[in-house]
mmCIF file of C-alpha atoms and ligand atoms in Angstrom:
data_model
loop_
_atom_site.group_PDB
_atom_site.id
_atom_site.type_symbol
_atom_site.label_atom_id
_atom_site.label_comp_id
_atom_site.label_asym_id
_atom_site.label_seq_id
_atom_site.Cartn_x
_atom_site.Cartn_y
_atom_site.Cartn_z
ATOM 1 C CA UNK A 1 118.568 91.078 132.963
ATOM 2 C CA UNK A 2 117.220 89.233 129.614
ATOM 3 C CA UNK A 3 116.667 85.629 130.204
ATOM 4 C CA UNK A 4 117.988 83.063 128.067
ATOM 5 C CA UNK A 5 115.928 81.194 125.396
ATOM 6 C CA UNK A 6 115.978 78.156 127.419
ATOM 7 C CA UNK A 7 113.842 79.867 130.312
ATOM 8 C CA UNK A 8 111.758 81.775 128.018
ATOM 9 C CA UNK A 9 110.852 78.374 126.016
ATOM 10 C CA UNK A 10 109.303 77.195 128.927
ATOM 11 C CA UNK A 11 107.090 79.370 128.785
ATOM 12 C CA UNK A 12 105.714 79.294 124.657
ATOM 13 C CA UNK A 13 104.015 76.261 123.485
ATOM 14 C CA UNK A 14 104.020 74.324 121.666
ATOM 15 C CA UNK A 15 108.209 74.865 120.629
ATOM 16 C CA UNK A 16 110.272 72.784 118.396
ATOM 17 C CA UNK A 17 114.376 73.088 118.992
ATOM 18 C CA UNK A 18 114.841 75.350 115.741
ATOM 19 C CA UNK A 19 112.885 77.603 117.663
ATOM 20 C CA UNK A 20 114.654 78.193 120.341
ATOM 21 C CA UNK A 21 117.392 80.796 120.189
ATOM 22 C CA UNK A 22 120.046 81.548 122.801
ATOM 23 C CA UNK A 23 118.315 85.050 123.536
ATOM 24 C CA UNK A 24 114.361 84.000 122.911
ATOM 25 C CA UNK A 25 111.719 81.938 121.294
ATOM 26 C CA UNK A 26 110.925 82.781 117.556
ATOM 27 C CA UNK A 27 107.035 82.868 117.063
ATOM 28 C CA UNK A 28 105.451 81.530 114.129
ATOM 29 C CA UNK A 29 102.294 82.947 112.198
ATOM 30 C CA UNK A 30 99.584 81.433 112.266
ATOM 31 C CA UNK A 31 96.789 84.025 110.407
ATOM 32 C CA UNK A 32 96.738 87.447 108.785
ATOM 33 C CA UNK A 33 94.279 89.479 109.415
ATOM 34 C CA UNK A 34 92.857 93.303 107.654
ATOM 35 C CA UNK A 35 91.289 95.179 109.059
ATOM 36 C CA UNK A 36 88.197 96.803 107.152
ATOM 37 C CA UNK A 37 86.580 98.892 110.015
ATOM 38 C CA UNK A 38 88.064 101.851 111.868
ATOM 39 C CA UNK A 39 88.649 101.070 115.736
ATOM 40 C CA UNK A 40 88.225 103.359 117.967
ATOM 41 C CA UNK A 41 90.320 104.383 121.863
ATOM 42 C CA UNK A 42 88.757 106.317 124.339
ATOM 43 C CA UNK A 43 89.363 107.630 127.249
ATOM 44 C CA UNK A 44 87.577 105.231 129.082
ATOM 45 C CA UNK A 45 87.327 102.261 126.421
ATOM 46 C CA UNK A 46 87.935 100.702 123.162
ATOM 47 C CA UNK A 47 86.756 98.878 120.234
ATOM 48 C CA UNK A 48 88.896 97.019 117.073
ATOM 49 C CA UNK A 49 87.689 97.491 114.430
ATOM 50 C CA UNK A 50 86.027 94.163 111.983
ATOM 51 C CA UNK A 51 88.863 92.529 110.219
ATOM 52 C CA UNK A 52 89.009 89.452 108.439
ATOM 53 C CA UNK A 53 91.279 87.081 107.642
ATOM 54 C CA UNK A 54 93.394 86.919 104.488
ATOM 55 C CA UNK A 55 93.151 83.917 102.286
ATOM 56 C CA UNK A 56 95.717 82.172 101.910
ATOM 57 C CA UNK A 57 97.295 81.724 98.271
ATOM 58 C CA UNK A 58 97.668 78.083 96.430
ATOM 59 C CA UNK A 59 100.643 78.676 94.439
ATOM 60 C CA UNK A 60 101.739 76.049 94.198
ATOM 61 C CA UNK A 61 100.859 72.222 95.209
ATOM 62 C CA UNK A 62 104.024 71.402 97.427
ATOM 63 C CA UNK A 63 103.468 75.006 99.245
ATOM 64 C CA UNK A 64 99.859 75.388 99.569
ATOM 65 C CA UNK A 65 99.705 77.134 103.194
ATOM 66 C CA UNK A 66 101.075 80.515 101.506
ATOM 67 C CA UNK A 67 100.242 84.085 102.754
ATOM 68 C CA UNK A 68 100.835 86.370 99.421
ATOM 69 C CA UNK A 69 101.187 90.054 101.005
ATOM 70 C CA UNK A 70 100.897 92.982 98.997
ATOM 71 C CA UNK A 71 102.554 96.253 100.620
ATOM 72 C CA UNK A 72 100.506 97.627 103.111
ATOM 73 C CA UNK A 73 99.363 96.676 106.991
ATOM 74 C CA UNK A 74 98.021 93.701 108.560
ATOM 75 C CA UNK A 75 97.502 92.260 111.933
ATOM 76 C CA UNK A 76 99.937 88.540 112.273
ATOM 77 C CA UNK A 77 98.631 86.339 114.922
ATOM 78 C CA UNK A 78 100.822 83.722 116.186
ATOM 79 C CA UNK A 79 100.760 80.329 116.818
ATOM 80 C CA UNK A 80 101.952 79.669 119.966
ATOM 81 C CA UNK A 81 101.117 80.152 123.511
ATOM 82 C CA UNK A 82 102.259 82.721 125.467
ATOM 83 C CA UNK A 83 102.532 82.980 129.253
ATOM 84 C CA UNK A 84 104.642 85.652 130.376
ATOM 85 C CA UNK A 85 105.856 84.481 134.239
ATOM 86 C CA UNK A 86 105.890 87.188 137.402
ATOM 87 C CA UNK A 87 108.768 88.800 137.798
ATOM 88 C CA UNK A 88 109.218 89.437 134.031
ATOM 89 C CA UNK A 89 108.071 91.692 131.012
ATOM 90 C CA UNK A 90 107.881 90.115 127.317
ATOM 91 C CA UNK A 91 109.199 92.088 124.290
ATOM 92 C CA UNK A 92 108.724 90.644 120.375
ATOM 93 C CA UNK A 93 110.873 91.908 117.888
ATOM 94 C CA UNK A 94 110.529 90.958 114.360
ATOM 95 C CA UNK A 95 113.123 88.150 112.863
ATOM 96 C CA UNK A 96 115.918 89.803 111.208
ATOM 97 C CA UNK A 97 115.031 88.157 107.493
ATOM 98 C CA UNK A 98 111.827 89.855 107.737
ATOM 99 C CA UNK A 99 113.593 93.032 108.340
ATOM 100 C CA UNK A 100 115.860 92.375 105.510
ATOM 101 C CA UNK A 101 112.956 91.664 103.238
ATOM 102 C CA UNK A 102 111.595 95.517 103.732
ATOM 103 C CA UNK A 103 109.078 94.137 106.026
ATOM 104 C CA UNK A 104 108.441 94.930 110.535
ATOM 105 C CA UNK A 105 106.883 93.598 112.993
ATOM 106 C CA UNK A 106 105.805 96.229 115.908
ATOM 107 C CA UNK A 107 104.917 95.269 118.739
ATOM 108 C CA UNK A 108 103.637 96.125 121.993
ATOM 109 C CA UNK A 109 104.669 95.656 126.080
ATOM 110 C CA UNK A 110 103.537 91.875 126.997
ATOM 111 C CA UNK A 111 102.609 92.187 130.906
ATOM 112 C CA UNK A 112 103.458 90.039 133.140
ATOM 113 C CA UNK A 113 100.787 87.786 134.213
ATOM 114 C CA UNK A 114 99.555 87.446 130.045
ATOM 115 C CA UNK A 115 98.015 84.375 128.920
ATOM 116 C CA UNK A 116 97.263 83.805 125.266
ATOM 117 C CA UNK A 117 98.188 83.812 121.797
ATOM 118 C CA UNK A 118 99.009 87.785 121.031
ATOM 119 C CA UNK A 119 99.201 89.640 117.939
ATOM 120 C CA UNK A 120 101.384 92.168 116.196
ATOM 121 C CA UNK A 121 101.441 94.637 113.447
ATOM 122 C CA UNK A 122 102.842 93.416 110.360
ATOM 123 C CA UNK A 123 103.979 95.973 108.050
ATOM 124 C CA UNK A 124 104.605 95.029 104.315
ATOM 125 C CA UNK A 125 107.063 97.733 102.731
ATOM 126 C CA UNK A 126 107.494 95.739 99.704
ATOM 127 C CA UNK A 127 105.565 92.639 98.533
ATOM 128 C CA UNK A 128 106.513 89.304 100.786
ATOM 129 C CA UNK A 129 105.384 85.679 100.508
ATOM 130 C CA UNK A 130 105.237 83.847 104.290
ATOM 131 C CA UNK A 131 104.354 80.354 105.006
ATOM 132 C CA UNK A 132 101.721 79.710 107.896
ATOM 133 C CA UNK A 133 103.905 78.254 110.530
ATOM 134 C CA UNK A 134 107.157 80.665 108.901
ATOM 135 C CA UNK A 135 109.167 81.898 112.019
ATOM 136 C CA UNK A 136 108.692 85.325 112.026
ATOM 137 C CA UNK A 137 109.408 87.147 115.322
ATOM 138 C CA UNK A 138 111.069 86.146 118.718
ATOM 139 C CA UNK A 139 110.332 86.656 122.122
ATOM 140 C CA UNK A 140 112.537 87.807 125.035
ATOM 141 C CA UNK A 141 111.763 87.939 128.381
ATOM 142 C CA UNK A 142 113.238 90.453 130.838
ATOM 143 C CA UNK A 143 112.820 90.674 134.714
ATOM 144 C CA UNK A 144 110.855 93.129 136.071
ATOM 145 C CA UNK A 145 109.230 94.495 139.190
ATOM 146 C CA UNK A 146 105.257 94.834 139.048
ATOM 147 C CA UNK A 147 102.496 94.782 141.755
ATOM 148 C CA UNK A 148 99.671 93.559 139.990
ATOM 149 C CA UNK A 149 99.514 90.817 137.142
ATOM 150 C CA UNK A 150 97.504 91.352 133.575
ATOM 151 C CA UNK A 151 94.140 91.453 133.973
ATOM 152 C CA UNK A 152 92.872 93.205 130.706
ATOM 153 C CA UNK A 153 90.663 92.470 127.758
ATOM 154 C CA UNK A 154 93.380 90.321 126.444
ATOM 155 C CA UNK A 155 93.911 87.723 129.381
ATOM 156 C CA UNK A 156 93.691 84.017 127.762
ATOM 157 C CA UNK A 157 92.936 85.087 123.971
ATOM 158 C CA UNK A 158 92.830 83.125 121.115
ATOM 159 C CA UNK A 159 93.251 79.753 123.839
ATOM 160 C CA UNK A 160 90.741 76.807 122.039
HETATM 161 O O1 LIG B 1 102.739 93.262 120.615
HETATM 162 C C1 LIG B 1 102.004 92.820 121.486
HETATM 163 C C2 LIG B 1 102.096 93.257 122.810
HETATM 164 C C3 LIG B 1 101.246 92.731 123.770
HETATM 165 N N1 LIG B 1 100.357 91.754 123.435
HETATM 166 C C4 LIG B 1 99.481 91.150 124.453
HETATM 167 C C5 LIG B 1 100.226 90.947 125.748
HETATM 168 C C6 LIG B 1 99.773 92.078 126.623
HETATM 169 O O2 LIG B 1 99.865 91.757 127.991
HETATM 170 C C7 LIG B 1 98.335 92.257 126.142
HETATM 171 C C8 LIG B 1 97.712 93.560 126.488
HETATM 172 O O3 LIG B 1 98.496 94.591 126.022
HETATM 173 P P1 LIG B 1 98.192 96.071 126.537
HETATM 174 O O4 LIG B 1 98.191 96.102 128.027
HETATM 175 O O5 LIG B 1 99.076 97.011 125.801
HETATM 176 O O6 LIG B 1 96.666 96.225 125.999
HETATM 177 P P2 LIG B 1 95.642 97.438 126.164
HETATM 178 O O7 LIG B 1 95.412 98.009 124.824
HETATM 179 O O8 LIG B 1 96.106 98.367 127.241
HETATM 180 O O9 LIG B 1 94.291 96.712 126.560
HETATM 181 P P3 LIG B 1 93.847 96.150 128.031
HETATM 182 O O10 LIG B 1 93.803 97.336 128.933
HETATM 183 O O11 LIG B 1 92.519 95.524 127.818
HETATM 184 O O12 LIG B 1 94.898 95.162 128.409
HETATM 185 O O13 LIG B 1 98.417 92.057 124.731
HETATM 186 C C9 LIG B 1 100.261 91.315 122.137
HETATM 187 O O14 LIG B 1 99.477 90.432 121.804
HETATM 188 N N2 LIG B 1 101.088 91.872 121.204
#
């Protein structure tokens, strides 16, 4: 069963109400990132390759905190905190007006146990402005059965 937005608010900080949808939590971005450097996955380990972050465009004086996106892929970071409870597995999707605007958001499997503030792939099909702070994706939460809780490479990222 998903859980409602509600339970999974609890969860993301910080939230405002707007955020909260009856479903999930929309996420908002904080940086953009592009990657310069190949990564690289092995069998045994892995490596991301150097990014760096994308400037942010001053069009214009009332909307300073602008991300200008020209087609092609970059990493979104987002602002809030995630903790993904036992008992449950965290999906993101992207927001629908992102969609609409020829843009995705993919995403991976958020474990239970996760700490942090995640990342997704943020493809640009057709040139997009976004705000810092924009909502951009939402979380769900559904329950699941694990045995063991997220202990990766990832556990409490991007926490000051
Ligand atoms: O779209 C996503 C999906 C997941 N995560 C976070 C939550 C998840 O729990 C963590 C690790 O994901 P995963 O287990 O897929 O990472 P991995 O590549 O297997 O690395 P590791 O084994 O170090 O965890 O990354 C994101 O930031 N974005």
């Amino acid at each position: 069963m998903f859980r409602s937005g509600a339970f999974v608010a609890e969860h993301v900080s910080p939230t405002t109400d707007e955020q909260v949808q009856p479903n999930g939590v929309d996420l908002t971005l904080d940086v953009v990132f592009e990657q310069l450097e190949p990564g690289y996955l092995g069998r045994d380990g892995k490596q991301i390759g150097d990014r760096v972050a994308r400037p942010m465009e001053e069009l214009e004086e009332k909307n300073p905190d602008t991300y200008y996106l020209p087609a092609g892929a970059y990493i979104a970071r987002y602002s809030e905190r995630i903790e993904i409870p036992e008992n449950h597995v965290g999906f993101v999707y992207p927001r629908s007006s992102l969609m609409r605007n020829s843009c995705m958001l993919n995403t991976a499997v958020w474990d239970a146990g996760y700490e942090g503030r995640g990342e997704g792939l943020l493809q640009v099909h057709h040139d997009i402005q976004i705000e810092r702070g924009a909502r951009i994706a939402q979380l769900v939460f559904a329950e699941a059965d694990h045995e063991e809780v997220y202990d990766g490479s990832y556990q409490g990222e991007n926490l000051e």
